XYZ file of C-alpha atoms in Angstrom:
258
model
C 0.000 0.000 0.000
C 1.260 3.453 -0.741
C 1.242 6.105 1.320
C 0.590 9.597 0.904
C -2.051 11.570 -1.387
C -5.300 9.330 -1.988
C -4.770 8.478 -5.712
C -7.722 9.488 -8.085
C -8.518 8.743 -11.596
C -8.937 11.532 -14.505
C -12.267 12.142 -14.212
C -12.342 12.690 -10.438
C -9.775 15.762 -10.464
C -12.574 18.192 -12.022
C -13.347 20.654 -9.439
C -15.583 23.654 -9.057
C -15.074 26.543 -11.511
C -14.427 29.973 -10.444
C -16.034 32.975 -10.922
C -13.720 33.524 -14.092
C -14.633 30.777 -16.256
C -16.603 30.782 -19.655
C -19.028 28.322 -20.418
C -21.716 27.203 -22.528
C -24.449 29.421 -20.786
C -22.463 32.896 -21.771
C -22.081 31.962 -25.310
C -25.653 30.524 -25.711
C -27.022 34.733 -24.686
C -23.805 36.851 -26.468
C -20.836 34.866 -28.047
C -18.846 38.080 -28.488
C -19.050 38.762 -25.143
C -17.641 35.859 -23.623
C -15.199 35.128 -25.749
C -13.852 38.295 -25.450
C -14.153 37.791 -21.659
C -11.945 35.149 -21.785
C -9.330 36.603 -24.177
C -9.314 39.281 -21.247
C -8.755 36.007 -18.316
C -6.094 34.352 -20.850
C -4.084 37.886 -21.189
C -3.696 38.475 -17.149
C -2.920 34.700 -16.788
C 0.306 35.062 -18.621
C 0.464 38.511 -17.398
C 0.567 37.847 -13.801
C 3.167 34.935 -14.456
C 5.369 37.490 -16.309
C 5.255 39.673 -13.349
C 5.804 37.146 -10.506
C 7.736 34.305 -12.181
C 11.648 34.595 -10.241
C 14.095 36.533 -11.547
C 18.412 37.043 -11.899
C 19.783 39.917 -10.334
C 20.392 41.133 -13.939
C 16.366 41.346 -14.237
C 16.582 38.152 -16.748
C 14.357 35.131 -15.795
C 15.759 32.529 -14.197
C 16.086 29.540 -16.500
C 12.815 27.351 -14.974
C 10.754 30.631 -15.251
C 12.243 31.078 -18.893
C 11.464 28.000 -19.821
C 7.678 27.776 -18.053
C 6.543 30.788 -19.728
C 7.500 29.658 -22.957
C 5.194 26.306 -22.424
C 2.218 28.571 -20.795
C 2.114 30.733 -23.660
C 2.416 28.102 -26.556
C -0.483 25.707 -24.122
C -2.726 29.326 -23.876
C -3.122 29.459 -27.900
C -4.820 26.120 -28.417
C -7.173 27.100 -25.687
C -8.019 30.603 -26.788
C -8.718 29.173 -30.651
C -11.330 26.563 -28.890
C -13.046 29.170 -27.530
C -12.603 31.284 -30.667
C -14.453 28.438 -32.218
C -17.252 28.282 -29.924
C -17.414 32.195 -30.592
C -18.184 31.562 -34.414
C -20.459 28.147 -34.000
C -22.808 29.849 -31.266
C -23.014 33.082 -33.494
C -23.858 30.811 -36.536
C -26.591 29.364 -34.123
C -28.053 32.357 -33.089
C -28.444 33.974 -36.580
C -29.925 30.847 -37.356
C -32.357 30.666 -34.664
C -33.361 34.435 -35.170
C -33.680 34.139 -38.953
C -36.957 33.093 -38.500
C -37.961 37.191 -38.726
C -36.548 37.157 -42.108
C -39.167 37.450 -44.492
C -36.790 36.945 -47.313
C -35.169 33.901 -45.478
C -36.257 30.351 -47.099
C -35.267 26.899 -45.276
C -34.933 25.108 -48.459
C -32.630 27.642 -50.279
C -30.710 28.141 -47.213
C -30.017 24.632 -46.993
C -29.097 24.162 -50.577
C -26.451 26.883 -50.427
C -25.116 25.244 -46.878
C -24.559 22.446 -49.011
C -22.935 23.571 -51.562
C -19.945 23.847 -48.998
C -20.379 21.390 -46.222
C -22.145 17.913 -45.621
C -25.423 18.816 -43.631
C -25.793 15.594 -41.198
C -27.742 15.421 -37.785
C -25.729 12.675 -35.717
C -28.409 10.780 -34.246
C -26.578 10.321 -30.992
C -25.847 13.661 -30.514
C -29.372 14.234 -30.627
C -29.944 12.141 -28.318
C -27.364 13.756 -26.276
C -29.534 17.200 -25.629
C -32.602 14.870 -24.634
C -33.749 16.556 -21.096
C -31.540 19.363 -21.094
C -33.428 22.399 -21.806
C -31.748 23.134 -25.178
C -33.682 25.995 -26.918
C -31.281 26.592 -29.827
C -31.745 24.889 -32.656
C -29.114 26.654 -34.107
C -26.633 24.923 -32.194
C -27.633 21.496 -33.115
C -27.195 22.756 -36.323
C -23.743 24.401 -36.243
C -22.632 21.187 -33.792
C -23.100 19.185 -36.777
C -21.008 21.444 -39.507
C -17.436 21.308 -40.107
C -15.146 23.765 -41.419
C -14.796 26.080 -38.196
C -10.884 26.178 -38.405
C -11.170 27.927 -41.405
C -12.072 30.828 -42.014
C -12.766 31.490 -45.417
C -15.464 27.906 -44.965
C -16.838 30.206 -42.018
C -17.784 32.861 -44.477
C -19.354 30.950 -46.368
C -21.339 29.127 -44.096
C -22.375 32.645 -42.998
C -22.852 33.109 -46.666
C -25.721 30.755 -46.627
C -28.083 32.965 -44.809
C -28.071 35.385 -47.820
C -27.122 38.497 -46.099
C -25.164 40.349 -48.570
C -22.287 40.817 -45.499
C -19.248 38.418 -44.779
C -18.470 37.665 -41.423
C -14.562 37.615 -41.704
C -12.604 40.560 -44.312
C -9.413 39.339 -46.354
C -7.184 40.786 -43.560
C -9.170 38.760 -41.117
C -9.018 35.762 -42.431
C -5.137 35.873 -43.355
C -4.643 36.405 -39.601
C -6.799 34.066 -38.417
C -5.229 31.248 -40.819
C -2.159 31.863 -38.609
C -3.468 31.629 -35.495
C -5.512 28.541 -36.802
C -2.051 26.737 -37.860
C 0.272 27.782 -35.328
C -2.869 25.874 -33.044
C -3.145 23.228 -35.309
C 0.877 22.888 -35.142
C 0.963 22.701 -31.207
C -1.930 20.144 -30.896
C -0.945 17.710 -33.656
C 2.761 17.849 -34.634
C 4.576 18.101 -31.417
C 4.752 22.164 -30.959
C 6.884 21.967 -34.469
C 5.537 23.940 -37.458
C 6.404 21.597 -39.735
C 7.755 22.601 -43.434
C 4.562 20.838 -45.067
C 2.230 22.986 -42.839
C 4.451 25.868 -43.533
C 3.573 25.934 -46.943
C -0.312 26.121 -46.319
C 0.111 29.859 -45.425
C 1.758 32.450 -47.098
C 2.859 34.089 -44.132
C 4.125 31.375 -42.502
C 6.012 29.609 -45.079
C 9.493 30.389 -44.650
C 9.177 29.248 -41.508
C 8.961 25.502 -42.162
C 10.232 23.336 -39.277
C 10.511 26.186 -36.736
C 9.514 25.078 -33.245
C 6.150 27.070 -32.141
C 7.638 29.633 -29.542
C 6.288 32.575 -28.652
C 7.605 35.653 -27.353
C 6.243 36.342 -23.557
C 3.846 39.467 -24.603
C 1.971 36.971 -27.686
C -0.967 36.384 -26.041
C -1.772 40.023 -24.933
C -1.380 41.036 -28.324
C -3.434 37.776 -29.976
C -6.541 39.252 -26.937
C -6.019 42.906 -28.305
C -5.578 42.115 -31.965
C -8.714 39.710 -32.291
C -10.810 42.764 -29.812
C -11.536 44.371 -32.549
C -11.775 41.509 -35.437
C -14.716 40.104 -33.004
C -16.594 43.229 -33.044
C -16.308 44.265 -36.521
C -17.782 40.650 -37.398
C -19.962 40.274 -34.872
C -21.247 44.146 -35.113
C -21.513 43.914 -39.441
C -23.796 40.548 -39.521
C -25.796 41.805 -36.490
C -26.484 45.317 -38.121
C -26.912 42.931 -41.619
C -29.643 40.697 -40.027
C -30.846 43.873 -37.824
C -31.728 45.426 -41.203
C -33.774 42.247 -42.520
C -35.953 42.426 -39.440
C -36.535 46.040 -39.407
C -37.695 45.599 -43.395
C -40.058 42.880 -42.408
C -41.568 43.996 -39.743
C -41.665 47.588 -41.477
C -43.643 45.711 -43.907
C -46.278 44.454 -42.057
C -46.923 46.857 -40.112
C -47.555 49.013 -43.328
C -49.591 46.231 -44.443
C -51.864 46.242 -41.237
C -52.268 49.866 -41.306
C-alpha cells in the first residue's frame, strides 16, 4: 500500500469553476461577449506569471521561469482558438435561430447553399445527447453538426448561406486568423513543431517551415487585443446585416396592417 495523497482517476480531479470561467451558458445569450471575456482572463494569466515568475539579479528570468513561460504561452493558444471556435459556432446558431424574422429567409434555399460547402448531417446520438436538457437553440444542433470552423474562409461561407449580402470575416481577417488557426493546429498535432509541409499552407508562414512554435512572452496580450476588434467588426456587421432584414419585415407588415 502506498502512502501519501489518496490516488484518483482523470475524471475525479474536475473541481468547481471559479467565478472567471466561460461556459456554454455565456455563449448561448452573447458569443462576443464571452469570448472576449476570456481573451481578457487568458491575457492576465500570462500577465501575472510574467510579473511574478523569479528573476536574476540582472532582471533576466531565471532559466525554470524562462522556460515555463514559454510552455504557458504556446499551451494558452490552443485554448483561446477553442473558444474562438465556440465564438463563431454559437453566433452561426443564433443567426440561425433568429432568422426566422426574415421574411426573405427560405429553409430550403438556405439549406441548398449550406450544401454547396459542407455535408449537412444530424448525428443521431448527438441528438440524443440534448434529450432533457433544456436546449432551446436549434441553431446549435445545427452548427454542432457542420465542419469547417478552423477555417475561415469555410466560415464565411457558411455565414454566406443565410443570404445576407455581409461576410463575417474581411481578407485581412481571415489571413490572420489562418495563422493563429495553424500555429494551433501545429501545437496540438505535430509536437509544438511547425512543420515545413504545414508551412507551406500559409503564405505568411512559409518560410518558416520546421521552426519550433515559440512565442515571445507578450503573444498572447497582443493575440486578446488584436482579435478585440476583429470580433466586433464581425460580430457588429452581420448583427447590423440581419438587424436590417428584421426592421424591413416587420416595417412591412406593419404598413400592411395599417
Amino acid at each position: 500500500m502506498s502512502s501519501g495523497r489518496p490516488q484518483k482517476e482523470f475524471h475525479e480531479y474536475l473541481t468547481t469553476p471559479s467565478s472567471a470561467h466561460i461556459g456554454h451558458e455565456d455563449y448561448l445569450v452573447a458569443p462576443a461577449i464571452a469570448f472576449l471575456k476570456y481573451a481578457i482572463e487568458a491575457k492576465c494569466t500570462v500577465d501575472l506569471c510574467i510579473r511574478q515568475f523569479p528573476k536574476k539579479k540582472d532582471g533576466n528570468y531565471k532559466k525554470v521561469a524562462a522556460d515555463s513561460l514559454q510552455h504557458l504561452v504556446s499551451a494558452m493558444l490552443p485554448s483561446l482558438m477553442g473558444h474562438f471556435e465556440t465564438f463563431q459556432r454559437y453566433l452561426f446558431a443564433g443567426t440561425f435561430d433568429r432568422s426566422i424574422y426574415l421574411q426573405s429567409f427560405k429553409a430550403d434555399v438556405f439549406f441548398k447553399n449550406l450544401s454547396k460547402n459542407t455535408t449537412v448531417s444530424l448525428d443521431p446520438v448527438r441528438l440524443a445527447a440534448h434529450r432533457q436538457l433544456g436546449l432551446t437553440s436549434v441553431g446549435l444542433l445545427l452548427a454542432d453538426s457542420l465542419t469547417g470552423w478552423h477555417d475561415p474562409i469555410r466560415v464565411n461561407e457558411l455565414f454566406c448561406a443565410f443570404d445576407l449580402n455581409r461576410q463575417l470575416f474581411s481578407a485581412d481577417h481571415c489571413s490572420k486568423l489562418r495563422v493563429l488557426w495553424q500555429l494551433r493546429h501545429s501545437i496540438v498535432h505535430t509536437g509544438g513543431t511547425l512543420t515545413r509541409a504545414d508551412a507551406q499552407k500559409v503564405s505568411d508562414l512559409s518560410n518558416l517551415g520546421d521552426s519550433k512554435v515559440i512565442f515571445e512572452n507578450n503573444f498572447i496580450f497582443e493575440v486578446a487585443r488584436k482579435l478585440h476588434p476583429l470580433v466586433k467588426q464581425s460580430t457588429v456587421g452581420v448583427g447590423e446585416a440581419l438587424q436590417r432584414e428584421i426592421d424591413c419585415w416587420t416595417g412591412c407588415v406593419k404598413n400592411s396592417r395599417d
